[in-house]
Short mmCIF file of C-alpha atoms and ligand atoms in Angstrom, two decimals:
data_model
loop_
_atom_site.label_atom_id
_atom_site.label_comp_id
_atom_site.label_asym_id
_atom_site.label_seq_id
_atom_site.Cartn_x
_atom_site.Cartn_y
_atom_site.Cartn_z
CA MET A 1330 86.85 44.91 20.01
CA GLU A 1331 89.20 47.52 21.51
CA SER A 1332 87.84 49.36 24.51
CA ASP A 1333 88.51 53.00 23.70
CA ASN A 1334 86.35 56.07 23.60
CA TYR A 1335 85.32 55.92 19.96
CA SER A 1336 81.61 55.98 19.18
CA ASN A 1337 81.57 52.37 18.00
CA ASP A 1338 79.15 50.99 20.54
CA GLN A 1339 76.11 49.12 19.21
CA LYS A 1340 73.77 50.71 21.78
CA TYR A 1341 74.95 54.16 20.75
CA TRP A 1342 74.06 53.45 17.09
CA ASP A 1343 70.71 51.88 18.00
CA GLY A 1344 69.87 55.11 19.84
CA TYR A 1345 71.17 57.22 16.95
CA TRP A 1346 69.02 55.47 14.30
CA ASP A 1347 65.99 55.26 16.58
CA GLU A 1348 66.16 59.02 17.13
CA ASN A 1349 66.74 59.73 13.44
CA ARG A 1350 63.74 57.67 12.51
CA ASN A 1351 61.27 58.59 15.21
CA LYS A 1352 62.15 62.06 16.52
CA LYS A 1353 61.13 64.50 13.81
CA THR A 1354 62.96 67.54 15.16
CA PHE A 1355 64.01 70.29 12.75
CA PHE A 1356 67.66 69.21 13.02
CA ASN A 1357 66.94 65.51 12.41
CA SER A 1358 64.75 66.37 9.41
CA LEU A 1359 67.51 68.56 8.00
CA VAL A 1360 70.09 65.78 8.43
CA ALA A 1361 67.72 63.23 6.85
CA PHE A 1362 67.09 65.57 3.90
CA ALA A 1363 70.83 66.23 3.38
CA ARG A 1364 71.63 62.52 3.65
CA LYS A 1365 69.03 61.55 1.08
CA ARG A 1366 69.26 64.41 -1.40
CA TYR A 1367 72.95 65.14 -1.21
CA PHE A 1368 75.42 62.87 0.62
CA ALA A 1369 74.12 59.45 -0.42
CA LYS A 1370 73.76 60.61 -4.03
CA TYR A 1371 77.24 62.11 -4.07
CA PHE A 1372 78.81 58.96 -2.56
CA ALA A 1373 77.03 56.71 -5.07
CA LYS A 1374 78.13 58.89 -8.00
CA PHE A 1375 81.71 58.95 -6.72
CA ILE A 1376 81.82 55.17 -6.36
CA ALA A 1377 80.23 54.59 -9.77
CA LYS A 1378 82.66 56.98 -11.45
CA ASN A 1379 85.62 54.95 -10.19
CA TYR A 1380 84.13 51.46 -10.35
CA ASP A 1381 81.55 50.38 -12.91
CA VAL A 1382 78.72 49.01 -10.77
CA LYS A 1383 76.54 47.84 -13.66
CA ASN A 1384 75.53 44.21 -13.15
CA LYS A 1385 77.83 43.95 -10.12
CA THR A 1386 77.04 42.62 -6.67
CA VAL A 1387 77.66 45.21 -3.98
CA CYS A 1388 77.78 45.18 -0.18
CA GLU A 1389 77.94 48.17 2.19
CA ILE A 1390 79.42 47.55 5.65
CA GLY A 1391 77.86 49.71 8.38
CA ALA A 1392 75.12 50.56 5.89
CA GLY A 1393 73.02 52.68 8.27
CA SER A 1394 70.24 54.32 6.25
CA GLY A 1395 71.12 52.24 3.16
CA LEU A 1396 70.51 55.24 0.91
CA THR A 1397 73.79 55.04 -1.01
CA LEU A 1398 73.04 51.42 -1.85
CA ALA A 1399 69.63 52.45 -3.17
CA TYR A 1400 71.27 54.90 -5.59
CA LEU A 1401 73.82 52.27 -6.70
CA ARG A 1402 70.96 49.90 -7.43
CA GLU A 1403 69.30 52.60 -9.54
CA MET A 1404 72.61 53.02 -11.36
CA GLY A 1405 72.52 49.39 -12.45
CA ALA A 1406 74.06 47.31 -9.65
CA LEU A 1407 72.63 43.81 -9.84
CA LYS A 1408 72.33 43.09 -6.14
CA CYS A 1409 72.87 45.40 -3.19
CA VAL A 1410 73.20 44.20 0.40
CA GLY A 1411 73.72 46.37 3.48
CA ALA A 1412 75.12 44.93 6.73
CA ASP A 1413 74.84 46.77 10.03
CA TYR A 1414 74.97 45.54 13.63
CA SER A 1415 72.28 48.01 14.69
CA LYS A 1416 68.80 46.50 14.50
CA GLU A 1417 67.37 50.03 14.40
CA ALA A 1418 69.50 50.84 11.35
CA VAL A 1419 68.44 47.65 9.57
CA ASP A 1420 64.75 48.33 10.30
CA PHE A 1421 65.13 51.92 9.14
CA ALA A 1422 66.88 50.92 5.88
CA LYS A 1423 64.34 48.17 5.17
CA SER A 1424 61.40 50.53 5.73
CA SER A 1425 62.57 53.00 3.10
CA ASN A 1426 64.20 50.76 0.52
CA ASN A 1427 62.93 47.47 -0.86
CA ALA A 1428 65.21 47.19 -3.90
CA CYS A 1429 68.13 46.23 -1.60
CA ASP A 1430 68.59 43.67 1.16
CA PHE A 1431 69.64 44.54 4.69
CA ILE A 1432 71.05 42.14 7.24
CA GLN A 1433 72.07 42.54 10.86
CA GLY A 1434 75.69 41.53 11.33
CA ASP A 1435 78.91 42.55 13.06
CA ALA A 1436 81.52 43.81 10.59
CA PHE A 1437 84.28 42.04 12.58
CA ASN A 1438 82.77 38.66 11.86
CA LEU A 1439 80.45 38.30 8.88
CA SER A 1440 80.87 34.53 8.98
CA ASN A 1441 77.52 33.90 7.28
CA ILE A 1442 78.93 35.64 4.16
CA PRO A 1443 81.29 33.42 2.12
CA ASP A 1444 84.71 34.59 0.86
CA LYS A 1445 84.66 36.70 -2.35
CA ASN A 1446 80.86 36.91 -2.22
CA PHE A 1447 80.47 40.45 -3.59
CA ASP A 1448 82.21 42.19 -6.49
CA LEU A 1449 82.45 45.44 -4.51
CA VAL A 1450 82.47 45.85 -0.71
CA TYR A 1451 82.57 49.39 0.65
CA SER A 1452 82.07 51.43 3.81
CA LEU A 1453 81.22 55.10 4.33
CA GLY A 1454 81.84 57.03 7.52
CA PHE A 1455 82.62 53.82 9.34
CA LEU A 1456 86.31 52.99 9.82
CA GLU A 1457 87.16 56.29 11.55
CA HIS A 1458 85.04 55.22 14.55
CA TYR A 1459 87.59 52.53 15.48
CA GLY A 1460 91.16 52.39 16.78
CA LYS A 1461 94.08 51.01 14.73
CA ASP A 1462 93.93 47.31 15.66
CA ASP A 1463 90.22 47.19 14.98
CA GLN A 1464 90.61 49.07 11.69
CA ARG A 1465 93.02 46.34 10.47
CA LYS A 1466 90.58 43.59 11.48
CA LEU A 1467 87.67 45.38 9.80
CA ILE A 1468 89.63 45.88 6.57
CA ASN A 1469 90.59 42.18 6.52
CA GLU A 1470 86.96 41.13 6.91
CA GLN A 1471 85.87 43.63 4.23
CA LYS A 1472 88.55 42.22 1.88
CA ARG A 1473 87.63 38.62 2.67
CA ILE A 1474 84.09 38.96 1.31
CA ALA A 1475 85.12 41.07 -1.72
CA LYS A 1476 86.00 39.68 -5.14
CA GLU A 1477 87.09 42.68 -7.20
CA CYS A 1478 87.30 45.87 -5.18
CA VAL A 1479 87.07 47.43 -1.73
CA PHE A 1480 86.31 51.10 -1.14
CA ILE A 1481 86.62 52.99 2.14
CA GLU A 1482 85.44 56.58 2.74
CA VAL A 1483 86.50 58.50 5.85
CA PRO A 1484 86.90 62.16 6.95
CA TYR A 1485 90.02 63.90 5.66
CA ASP A 1486 92.61 65.35 8.02
CA ILE A 1487 92.00 69.05 7.42
CA PHE A 1488 91.89 72.02 9.77
CA MET A 1489 88.11 72.48 9.65
CA PHE A 1490 87.51 68.96 10.92
CA ARG A 1491 90.23 69.31 13.58
CA TRP A 1492 88.67 72.57 14.78
CA LEU A 1493 85.12 71.23 14.73
CA PHE A 1494 86.05 68.08 16.64
CA ALA A 1495 88.17 70.03 19.16
CA ALA A 1496 85.35 72.54 19.71
CA ASN A 1497 82.87 69.71 20.24
CA ARG A 1498 85.20 67.99 22.72
CA LYS A 1499 85.55 71.28 24.60
CA LEU A 1500 81.77 71.45 24.79
CA GLY A 1501 81.76 68.00 26.35
CA ARG A 1502 80.73 65.96 23.30
CA THR A 1503 82.24 62.46 23.31
CA THR A 1504 80.70 60.74 20.29
CA THR A 1505 80.24 61.53 16.58
CA PHE A 1506 81.85 64.73 15.26
CA SER A 1507 84.27 64.71 18.17
CA ASP A 1508 86.08 61.37 18.43
CA GLU A 1509 86.63 60.11 14.89
CA GLU A 1510 90.08 59.61 13.41
CA LEU A 1511 91.03 61.91 10.54
CA PHE A 1512 92.75 60.24 7.56
CA THR A 1513 95.29 61.09 4.89
CA LYS A 1514 96.74 59.00 2.06
CA LYS A 1515 99.48 57.93 4.50
CA THR A 1516 96.94 56.62 7.04
CA PHE A 1517 95.69 54.18 4.40
CA GLU A 1518 99.30 53.20 3.53
CA ASP A 1519 100.09 52.60 7.21
CA LEU A 1520 97.12 50.26 7.37
CA GLY A 1521 98.72 48.19 4.61
CA LEU A 1522 96.32 49.29 1.86
CA LYS A 1523 97.94 49.47 -1.56
CA GLY A 1524 95.33 51.06 -3.78
CA GLU A 1525 94.54 54.60 -4.75
CA SER A 1526 93.39 57.39 -2.39
CA LYS A 1527 91.24 60.17 -3.78
CA LEU A 1528 89.97 63.35 -2.17
CA MET A 1529 86.19 63.72 -2.23
CA PRO A 1530 85.69 67.47 -2.32
CA GLY A 1531 81.99 67.33 -3.20
CA ALA A 1532 81.12 65.79 0.14
CA PHE A 1533 80.71 69.23 1.72
CA PHE A 1534 82.99 68.29 4.58
CA LEU A 1535 86.09 67.18 2.69
CA THR A 1536 86.52 63.43 2.92
CA ILE A 1537 88.92 60.92 1.38
CA GLY A 1538 88.15 57.66 -0.38
CA HIS A 1539 90.44 54.72 -0.98
CA PHE A 1540 89.95 52.10 -3.70
CA GLU A 1541 91.83 48.84 -3.67
CA ARG A 1542 91.43 46.46 -6.63
CA LEU A 1543 91.90 42.86 -5.55
CA SER A 1544 93.69 40.21 -7.54
CA GLN A 1545 91.23 37.40 -8.15
C1 SAM B 724 78.24 56.95 10.54
S1 SAM B 724 77.22 55.60 10.34
C2 SAM B 724 77.33 55.38 8.58
C3 SAM B 724 76.02 55.25 7.97
C4 SAM B 724 75.89 54.86 6.53
N1 SAM B 724 77.13 54.70 5.83
C5 SAM B 724 74.96 55.82 5.82
O1 SAM B 724 75.37 56.30 4.76
O2 SAM B 724 73.84 56.05 6.26
C6 SAM B 724 78.14 54.18 10.90
C7 SAM B 724 77.31 52.89 10.86
O3 SAM B 724 78.17 51.79 11.13
C8 SAM B 724 77.47 50.87 11.95
N2 SAM B 724 78.48 50.05 12.66
C9 SAM B 724 79.43 50.51 13.53
N3 SAM B 724 80.17 49.47 13.96
C10 SAM B 724 79.70 48.36 13.35
C11 SAM B 724 80.07 46.99 13.39
N4 SAM B 724 81.07 46.55 14.16
N5 SAM B 724 79.39 46.12 12.62
C12 SAM B 724 78.36 46.55 11.83
N6 SAM B 724 77.95 47.83 11.77
C13 SAM B 724 78.62 48.73 12.50
C14 SAM B 724 76.62 51.71 12.85
O4 SAM B 724 75.53 51.00 13.39
C15 SAM B 724 76.21 52.85 11.90
O5 SAM B 724 74.97 52.56 11.28
#
């Protein structure tokens, strides 16, 4: 893994999910509510609109709360598995969702998952936490375990994100909402992805999603 200042450290995410789960501050409750009632639902609808999940096997990389997977399962996905290297995230997801499976695993090396094991493999708010070399490795591993399609959602390169991140850095913040990479269609092309990039305007903060259909 590259040593840079992105918030991609396992301990950081363990702390993040532990706090989200156990510290019921007003802010954390608001984030949890928005994640459940808005973001996860929106992401699941967006995915399902572009890829028919009915009777498909689906895996989310860096699944965190696992809430998007839960909605995809409700929409008819046959089997949903979330992989995350944070034990806290896996415990959190398991505690609130028993229609899906959650496993602890490092997205760079999911060697216990065979090639082409899932019809769809996707990630949300994940790739932007890594530098270029790592992004390429992560995409290769995501593609290796996918049979039909990979989907990647990341923040879009737009002024409001640039301003927010810059303001946060000025205030001394060094992790989420300050250090992520912002993407455009070209960023995906530069990473060697050949599919279709689509803006995701309903995600409140504008994000961009990229679908790549794989030849089987
Ligand atoms: C911004 S969160 C995304 C959460 C999730 N998509 C959701 O909707 O709740 C990024 C997640 O990626 C996980 N993660 C980061 N690097 C990872 C890696 N190398 N392997 C597995 N999980 C990773 C973190 O633990 C964290 O849960």
